Amino acid sequence: MSGRAWQAAGVTGGALLLIAGCTWGAHKDPPAAADPSEAPGPPVGSVEHPRPVDCVDGTTPLPGQEAGSTATAGRPWSPPGSPSSHSGRDDVTVGPLTLQGLRGLAAGDQNAHGVHNSDGWHYLIGASVRDGGSVTVTIGTEQRARAGLEFGGGQSMGPAPAVTFSACADAATSFLGAFFVAGDGRACVPLDIRPSDAAPQRVVISFFHGECPA
């Protein structure tokens, strides 16, 4: 083979090696397949995602009148009428939230304050929130297996360990719901009540269980 032939062959071979080298160098493994689904968030009504009880779930007063309470039509355990009568001294007030008569259930006639079914006892309670206020109520860990909050949601929703009350922006708002206690309905139930702009406050409520430790 002549010198020119060898030279041409060398150039051609070098070009092929260069192309092959570029091809090999450019090769990359395909990216790992992304996880098609992300972990679902906490369910509504859980401690991490309290059930919202909003303006549309409550009632606001007519001009010149006190705030009323919502009806509980549709709940199978719902008693007629309004929450237990109270003088105000048994109310629990934390920030903009007032739970009416909640401290007055330590003793007396359970049937006068609640409704019993196969699940347990449902104690009808009125709640009111000052205009624009927002407060989260959470059942303490000590009684979450037995107690729950029955505010907001439809009739198919069971008791929740946590709810967030949010009043209408321009008016105090009242809500009617219940506290649920399983079994015989007698327990000391701790509540952690946290206004949106303040630290939580622990309150222990006696549901026909006599005096409870603070």
PDB file of C-alpha atoms in Angstrom:
ATOM      1  CA  MET A   1       0.000   0.000   0.000  1.00  0.00           C
ATOM      2  CA  SER A   2       1.345   3.437  -0.902  1.00  0.00           C
ATOM      3  CA  GLY A   3       2.124   6.087   1.659  1.00  0.00           C
ATOM      4  CA  ARG A   4      -0.892   8.081   0.597  1.00  0.00           C
ATOM      5  CA  ALA A   5      -3.122   5.034   1.020  1.00  0.00           C
ATOM      6  CA  TRP A   6      -1.791   4.419   4.545  1.00  0.00           C
ATOM      7  CA  GLN A   7      -2.252   8.097   5.317  1.00  0.00           C
ATOM      8  CA  ALA A   8      -5.862   8.018   4.083  1.00  0.00           C
ATOM      9  CA  ALA A   9      -6.552   4.853   6.034  1.00  0.00           C
ATOM     10  CA  GLY A  10      -5.067   6.427   9.157  1.00  0.00           C
ATOM     11  CA  VAL A  11      -7.207   9.536   8.808  1.00  0.00           C
ATOM     12  CA  THR A  12     -10.343   7.445   8.267  1.00  0.00           C
ATOM     13  CA  GLY A  13      -9.569   5.178  11.239  1.00  0.00           C
ATOM     14  CA  GLY A  14      -8.854   8.156  13.471  1.00  0.00           C
ATOM     15  CA  ALA A  15     -12.129   9.787  12.477  1.00  0.00           C
ATOM     16  CA  LEU A  16     -14.041   6.592  13.270  1.00  0.00           C
ATOM     17  CA  LEU A  17     -12.356   6.322  16.671  1.00  0.00           C
ATOM     18  CA  LEU A  18     -13.131   9.989  17.382  1.00  0.00           C
ATOM     19  CA  ILE A  19     -16.797   9.511  16.447  1.00  0.00           C
ATOM     20  CA  ALA A  20     -17.026   6.339  18.521  1.00  0.00           C
ATOM     21  CA  GLY A  21     -15.357   8.068  21.464  1.00  0.00           C
ATOM     22  CA  CYS A  22     -17.810  10.954  21.293  1.00  0.00           C
ATOM     23  CA  THR A  23     -20.708   8.525  21.081  1.00  0.00           C
ATOM     24  CA  TRP A  24     -19.515   6.530  24.085  1.00  0.00           C
ATOM     25  CA  GLY A  25     -18.814   9.676  26.068  1.00  0.00           C
ATOM     26  CA  ALA A  26     -22.277  11.073  25.318  1.00  0.00           C
ATOM     27  CA  HIS A  27     -24.072   7.940  26.486  1.00  0.00           C
ATOM     28  CA  LYS A  28     -26.016   8.373  29.741  1.00  0.00           C
ATOM     29  CA  ASP A  29     -28.136   5.996  31.742  1.00  0.00           C
ATOM     30  CA  PRO A  30     -31.865   6.783  31.530  1.00  0.00           C
ATOM     31  CA  PRO A  31     -33.135   8.783  34.524  1.00  0.00           C
ATOM     32  CA  ALA A  32     -34.746   6.823  37.309  1.00  0.00           C
ATOM     33  CA  ALA A  33     -38.503   6.661  37.010  1.00  0.00           C
ATOM     34  CA  ALA A  34     -40.257   9.138  39.320  1.00  0.00           C
ATOM     35  CA  ASP A  35     -42.569   7.821  41.997  1.00  0.00           C
ATOM     36  CA  PRO A  36     -46.008   8.075  40.336  1.00  0.00           C
ATOM     37  CA  SER A  37     -47.750   8.863  43.613  1.00  0.00           C
ATOM     38  CA  GLU A  38     -46.887  10.988  46.611  1.00  0.00           C
ATOM     39  CA  ALA A  39     -47.785  10.055  50.158  1.00  0.00           C
ATOM     40  CA  PRO A  40     -51.331  11.297  50.913  1.00  0.00           C
ATOM     41  CA  GLY A  41     -51.724  14.079  53.448  1.00  0.00           C
ATOM     42  CA  PRO A  42     -53.393  13.609  56.833  1.00  0.00           C
ATOM     43  CA  PRO A  43     -57.183  13.106  56.692  1.00  0.00           C
ATOM     44  CA  VAL A  44     -59.548  15.977  57.421  1.00  0.00           C
ATOM     45  CA  GLY A  45     -60.567  15.873  61.075  1.00  0.00           C
ATOM     46  CA  SER A  46     -57.237  14.506  62.274  1.00  0.00           C
ATOM     47  CA  VAL A  47     -55.019  16.321  64.769  1.00  0.00           C
ATOM     48  CA  GLU A  48     -52.689  17.282  61.904  1.00  0.00           C
ATOM     49  CA  HIS A  49     -55.604  18.529  59.745  1.00  0.00           C
ATOM     50  CA  PRO A  50     -58.476  19.631  62.024  1.00  0.00           C
ATOM     51  CA  ARG A  51     -61.995  19.521  60.593  1.00  0.00           C
ATOM     52  CA  PRO A  52     -62.929  23.067  59.466  1.00  0.00           C
ATOM     53  CA  VAL A  53     -66.060  24.559  61.036  1.00  0.00           C
ATOM     54  CA  ASP A  54     -66.546  27.714  58.999  1.00  0.00           C
ATOM     55  CA  CYS A  55     -68.902  30.664  58.649  1.00  0.00           C
ATOM     56  CA  VAL A  56     -71.231  28.613  56.410  1.00  0.00           C
ATOM     57  CA  ASP A  57     -71.665  26.030  59.209  1.00  0.00           C
ATOM     58  CA  GLY A  58     -72.927  28.604  61.714  1.00  0.00           C
ATOM     59  CA  THR A  59     -75.428  31.401  62.144  1.00  0.00           C
ATOM     60  CA  THR A  60     -74.984  35.119  62.715  1.00  0.00           C
ATOM     61  CA  PRO A  61     -77.337  37.375  64.691  1.00  0.00           C
ATOM     62  CA  LEU A  62     -79.865  39.703  63.156  1.00  0.00           C
ATOM     63  CA  PRO A  63     -79.161  43.382  63.854  1.00  0.00           C
ATOM     64  CA  GLY A  64     -79.866  44.151  67.502  1.00  0.00           C
ATOM     65  CA  GLN A  65     -80.150  40.483  68.518  1.00  0.00           C
ATOM     66  CA  GLU A  66     -77.865  37.996  70.193  1.00  0.00           C
ATOM     67  CA  ALA A  67     -76.259  35.261  68.111  1.00  0.00           C
ATOM     68  CA  GLY A  68     -78.484  32.244  67.667  1.00  0.00           C
ATOM     69  CA  SER A  69     -77.540  28.631  67.102  1.00  0.00           C
ATOM     70  CA  THR A  70     -77.671  26.344  64.126  1.00  0.00           C
ATOM     71  CA  ALA A  71     -80.006  23.402  63.755  1.00  0.00           C
ATOM     72  CA  THR A  72     -78.637  19.881  63.781  1.00  0.00           C
ATOM     73  CA  ALA A  73     -81.201  18.383  61.446  1.00  0.00           C
ATOM     74  CA  GLY A  74     -80.033  15.146  59.895  1.00  0.00           C
ATOM     75  CA  ARG A  75     -77.914  13.893  62.767  1.00  0.00           C
ATOM     76  CA  PRO A  76     -79.585  10.699  64.004  1.00  0.00           C
ATOM     77  CA  TRP A  77     -78.677  11.449  67.620  1.00  0.00           C
ATOM     78  CA  SER A  78     -79.724  15.096  67.530  1.00  0.00           C
ATOM     79  CA  PRO A  79     -82.129  16.089  70.309  1.00  0.00           C
ATOM     80  CA  PRO A  80     -84.721  18.789  69.667  1.00  0.00           C
ATOM     81  CA  GLY A  81     -84.298  22.272  71.004  1.00  0.00           C
ATOM     82  CA  SER A  82     -81.171  24.125  72.009  1.00  0.00           C
ATOM     83  CA  PRO A  83     -78.071  23.439  74.115  1.00  0.00           C
ATOM     84  CA  SER A  84     -78.390  22.955  77.847  1.00  0.00           C
ATOM     85  CA  SER A  85     -79.497  26.098  79.638  1.00  0.00           C
ATOM     86  CA  HIS A  86     -76.748  27.867  81.538  1.00  0.00           C
ATOM     87  CA  SER A  87     -76.114  31.074  83.408  1.00  0.00           C
ATOM     88  CA  GLY A  88     -72.778  31.875  81.805  1.00  0.00           C
ATOM     89  CA  ARG A  89     -70.691  30.948  84.837  1.00  0.00           C
ATOM     90  CA  ASP A  90     -70.223  27.432  83.428  1.00  0.00           C
ATOM     91  CA  ASP A  91     -68.978  28.672  80.051  1.00  0.00           C
ATOM     92  CA  VAL A  92     -65.435  27.979  78.862  1.00  0.00           C
ATOM     93  CA  THR A  93     -63.931  31.004  77.107  1.00  0.00           C
ATOM     94  CA  VAL A  94     -60.496  31.014  75.495  1.00  0.00           C
ATOM     95  CA  GLY A  95     -59.648  33.893  73.175  1.00  0.00           C
ATOM     96  CA  PRO A  96     -62.593  34.562  70.824  1.00  0.00           C
ATOM     97  CA  LEU A  97     -64.221  31.143  71.498  1.00  0.00           C
ATOM     98  CA  THR A  98     -66.924  30.429  74.089  1.00  0.00           C
ATOM     99  CA  LEU A  99     -68.196  26.883  74.707  1.00  0.00           C
ATOM    100  CA  GLN A 100     -71.506  27.362  76.461  1.00  0.00           C
ATOM    101  CA  GLY A 101     -72.192  25.542  79.727  1.00  0.00           C
ATOM    102  CA  LEU A 102     -69.347  23.065  79.251  1.00  0.00           C
ATOM    103  CA  ARG A 103     -68.258  23.238  82.906  1.00  0.00           C
ATOM    104  CA  GLY A 104     -71.785  22.429  84.104  1.00  0.00           C
ATOM    105  CA  LEU A 105     -71.740  18.751  83.125  1.00  0.00           C
ATOM    106  CA  ALA A 106     -69.788  17.317  86.067  1.00  0.00           C
ATOM    107  CA  ALA A 107     -72.899  16.031  87.849  1.00  0.00           C
ATOM    108  CA  GLY A 108     -76.658  15.778  87.495  1.00  0.00           C
ATOM    109  CA  ASP A 109     -78.950  14.005  85.064  1.00  0.00           C
ATOM    110  CA  GLN A 110     -77.130  12.800  81.939  1.00  0.00           C
ATOM    111  CA  ASN A 111     -80.396  12.453  80.042  1.00  0.00           C
ATOM    112  CA  ALA A 112     -81.138  16.147  80.544  1.00  0.00           C
ATOM    113  CA  HIS A 113     -77.911  17.117  78.786  1.00  0.00           C
ATOM    114  CA  GLY A 114     -77.217  14.397  76.245  1.00  0.00           C
ATOM    115  CA  VAL A 115     -78.479  11.634  74.013  1.00  0.00           C
ATOM    116  CA  HIS A 116     -77.375   8.019  74.340  1.00  0.00           C
ATOM    117  CA  ASN A 117     -77.106   5.515  71.493  1.00  0.00           C
ATOM    118  CA  SER A 118     -75.134   2.346  70.774  1.00  0.00           C
ATOM    119  CA  ASP A 119     -71.907   4.346  70.308  1.00  0.00           C
ATOM    120  CA  GLY A 120     -72.026   6.304  73.549  1.00  0.00           C
ATOM    121  CA  TRP A 121     -73.224   9.708  74.725  1.00  0.00           C
ATOM    122  CA  HIS A 122     -73.593  12.916  72.690  1.00  0.00           C
ATOM    123  CA  TYR A 123     -73.698  16.131  74.760  1.00  0.00           C
ATOM    124  CA  LEU A 124     -75.245  19.036  72.849  1.00  0.00           C
ATOM    125  CA  ILE A 125     -73.105  22.177  73.215  1.00  0.00           C
ATOM    126  CA  GLY A 126     -73.307  25.618  71.651  1.00  0.00           C
ATOM    127  CA  ALA A 127     -70.115  27.378  70.574  1.00  0.00           C
ATOM    128  CA  SER A 128     -69.701  31.014  69.608  1.00  0.00           C
ATOM    129  CA  VAL A 129     -66.737  32.806  68.037  1.00  0.00           C
ATOM    130  CA  ARG A 130     -66.267  36.564  67.864  1.00  0.00           C
ATOM    131  CA  ASP A 131     -66.228  38.066  64.381  1.00  0.00           C
ATOM    132  CA  GLY A 132     -63.117  37.194  62.421  1.00  0.00           C
ATOM    133  CA  GLY A 133     -61.842  34.823  65.116  1.00  0.00           C
ATOM    134  CA  SER A 134     -60.333  31.382  64.558  1.00  0.00           C
ATOM    135  CA  VAL A 135     -59.723  28.772  67.269  1.00  0.00           C
ATOM    136  CA  THR A 136     -58.658  25.109  67.140  1.00  0.00           C
ATOM    137  CA  VAL A 137     -59.953  22.658  69.762  1.00  0.00           C
ATOM    138  CA  THR A 138     -58.145  19.321  70.133  1.00  0.00           C
ATOM    139  CA  ILE A 139     -59.007  16.377  72.377  1.00  0.00           C
ATOM    140  CA  GLY A 140     -56.034  15.529  74.608  1.00  0.00           C
ATOM    141  CA  THR A 141     -54.157  12.328  73.836  1.00  0.00           C
ATOM    142  CA  GLU A 142     -55.330  10.795  77.126  1.00  0.00           C
ATOM    143  CA  GLN A 143     -58.953  10.488  75.905  1.00  0.00           C
ATOM    144  CA  ARG A 144     -58.805  10.419  72.085  1.00  0.00           C
ATOM    145  CA  ALA A 145     -59.783   6.753  72.068  1.00  0.00           C
ATOM    146  CA  ARG A 146     -63.102   7.615  73.777  1.00  0.00           C
ATOM    147  CA  ALA A 147     -63.959  11.258  73.088  1.00  0.00           C
ATOM    148  CA  GLY A 148     -64.514  13.374  69.995  1.00  0.00           C
ATOM    149  CA  LEU A 149     -65.954  16.606  68.605  1.00  0.00           C
ATOM    150  CA  GLU A 150     -69.140  16.603  66.523  1.00  0.00           C
ATOM    151  CA  PHE A 151     -69.110  20.042  64.928  1.00  0.00           C
ATOM    152  CA  GLY A 152     -69.154  20.760  61.194  1.00  0.00           C
ATOM    153  CA  GLY A 153     -69.365  18.259  58.369  1.00  0.00           C
ATOM    154  CA  GLY A 154     -72.324  16.174  57.295  1.00  0.00           C
ATOM    155  CA  GLN A 155     -74.318  13.673  59.268  1.00  0.00           C
ATOM    156  CA  SER A 156     -72.124  10.827  58.007  1.00  0.00           C
ATOM    157  CA  MET A 157     -69.018  12.266  59.656  1.00  0.00           C
ATOM    158  CA  GLY A 158     -68.023  10.676  62.936  1.00  0.00           C
ATOM    159  CA  PRO A 159     -66.489  12.393  65.961  1.00  0.00           C
ATOM    160  CA  ALA A 160     -63.195  14.141  65.177  1.00  0.00           C
ATOM    161  CA  PRO A 161     -60.222  14.593  67.526  1.00  0.00           C
ATOM    162  CA  ALA A 162     -59.763  18.200  66.365  1.00  0.00           C
ATOM    163  CA  VAL A 163     -61.810  20.997  64.792  1.00  0.00           C
ATOM    164  CA  THR A 164     -61.037  24.597  63.854  1.00  0.00           C
ATOM    165  CA  PHE A 165     -63.823  27.133  64.399  1.00  0.00           C
ATOM    166  CA  SER A 166     -63.680  30.158  62.077  1.00  0.00           C
ATOM    167  CA  ALA A 167     -66.235  32.939  62.464  1.00  0.00           C
ATOM    168  CA  CYS A 168     -67.626  35.051  59.663  1.00  0.00           C
ATOM    169  CA  ALA A 169     -65.392  38.028  58.949  1.00  0.00           C
ATOM    170  CA  ASP A 170     -67.911  40.705  59.938  1.00  0.00           C
ATOM    171  CA  ALA A 171     -70.094  39.085  62.613  1.00  0.00           C
ATOM    172  CA  ALA A 172     -69.950  36.861  65.674  1.00  0.00           C
ATOM    173  CA  THR A 173     -70.899  33.326  64.664  1.00  0.00           C
ATOM    174  CA  SER A 174     -72.665  30.571  66.621  1.00  0.00           C
ATOM    175  CA  PHE A 175     -72.334  26.841  66.027  1.00  0.00           C
ATOM    176  CA  LEU A 176     -74.353  23.966  67.436  1.00  0.00           C
ATOM    177  CA  GLY A 177     -72.742  20.565  67.805  1.00  0.00           C
ATOM    178  CA  ALA A 178     -71.846  18.013  70.429  1.00  0.00           C
ATOM    179  CA  PHE A 179     -69.085  16.451  72.473  1.00  0.00           C
ATOM    180  CA  PHE A 180     -69.038  12.671  72.187  1.00  0.00           C
ATOM    181  CA  VAL A 181     -67.915  10.276  74.936  1.00  0.00           C
ATOM    182  CA  ALA A 182     -68.027   6.529  74.228  1.00  0.00           C
ATOM    183  CA  GLY A 183     -69.347   3.871  76.587  1.00  0.00           C
ATOM    184  CA  ASP A 184     -71.093   5.174  79.699  1.00  0.00           C
ATOM    185  CA  GLY A 185     -70.316   8.793  78.742  1.00  0.00           C
ATOM    186  CA  ARG A 186     -68.484   9.519  81.998  1.00  0.00           C
ATOM    187  CA  ALA A 187     -64.927  10.818  81.713  1.00  0.00           C
ATOM    188  CA  CYS A 188     -62.497  13.630  82.430  1.00  0.00           C
ATOM    189  CA  VAL A 189     -61.652  14.934  78.958  1.00  0.00           C
ATOM    190  CA  PRO A 190     -58.683  17.283  78.418  1.00  0.00           C
ATOM    191  CA  LEU A 191     -59.000  19.905  75.683  1.00  0.00           C
ATOM    192  CA  ASP A 192     -56.191  21.891  74.108  1.00  0.00           C
ATOM    193  CA  ILE A 193     -57.719  25.168  72.890  1.00  0.00           C
ATOM    194  CA  ARG A 194     -55.516  27.302  70.646  1.00  0.00           C
ATOM    195  CA  PRO A 195     -56.547  30.691  69.228  1.00  0.00           C
ATOM    196  CA  SER A 196     -54.881  31.494  65.912  1.00  0.00           C
ATOM    197  CA  ASP A 197     -52.826  34.292  67.488  1.00  0.00           C
ATOM    198  CA  ALA A 198     -52.007  32.813  70.915  1.00  0.00           C
ATOM    199  CA  ALA A 199     -50.517  29.820  72.711  1.00  0.00           C
ATOM    200  CA  PRO A 200     -52.757  26.793  73.427  1.00  0.00           C
ATOM    201  CA  GLN A 201     -54.541  26.528  76.763  1.00  0.00           C
ATOM    202  CA  ARG A 202     -55.308  23.198  78.475  1.00  0.00           C
ATOM    203  CA  VAL A 203     -58.812  22.816  79.933  1.00  0.00           C
ATOM    204  CA  VAL A 204     -60.082  19.600  81.579  1.00  0.00           C
ATOM    205  CA  ILE A 205     -63.839  18.995  81.346  1.00  0.00           C
ATOM    206  CA  SER A 206     -65.791  16.565  83.511  1.00  0.00           C
ATOM    207  CA  PHE A 207     -68.565  14.733  81.729  1.00  0.00           C
ATOM    208  CA  PHE A 208     -70.558  13.374  84.693  1.00  0.00           C
ATOM    209  CA  HIS A 209     -67.352  12.173  86.348  1.00  0.00           C
ATOM    210  CA  GLY A 210     -67.283  14.442  89.391  1.00  0.00           C
ATOM    211  CA  GLU A 211     -64.282  16.658  90.054  1.00  0.00           C
ATOM    212  CA  CYS A 212     -61.396  16.238  87.603  1.00  0.00           C
ATOM    213  CA  PRO A 213     -57.731  17.075  88.202  1.00  0.00           C
ATOM    214  CA  ALA A 214     -56.655  20.277  86.489  1.00  0.00           C
TER     215      ALA A 214
END
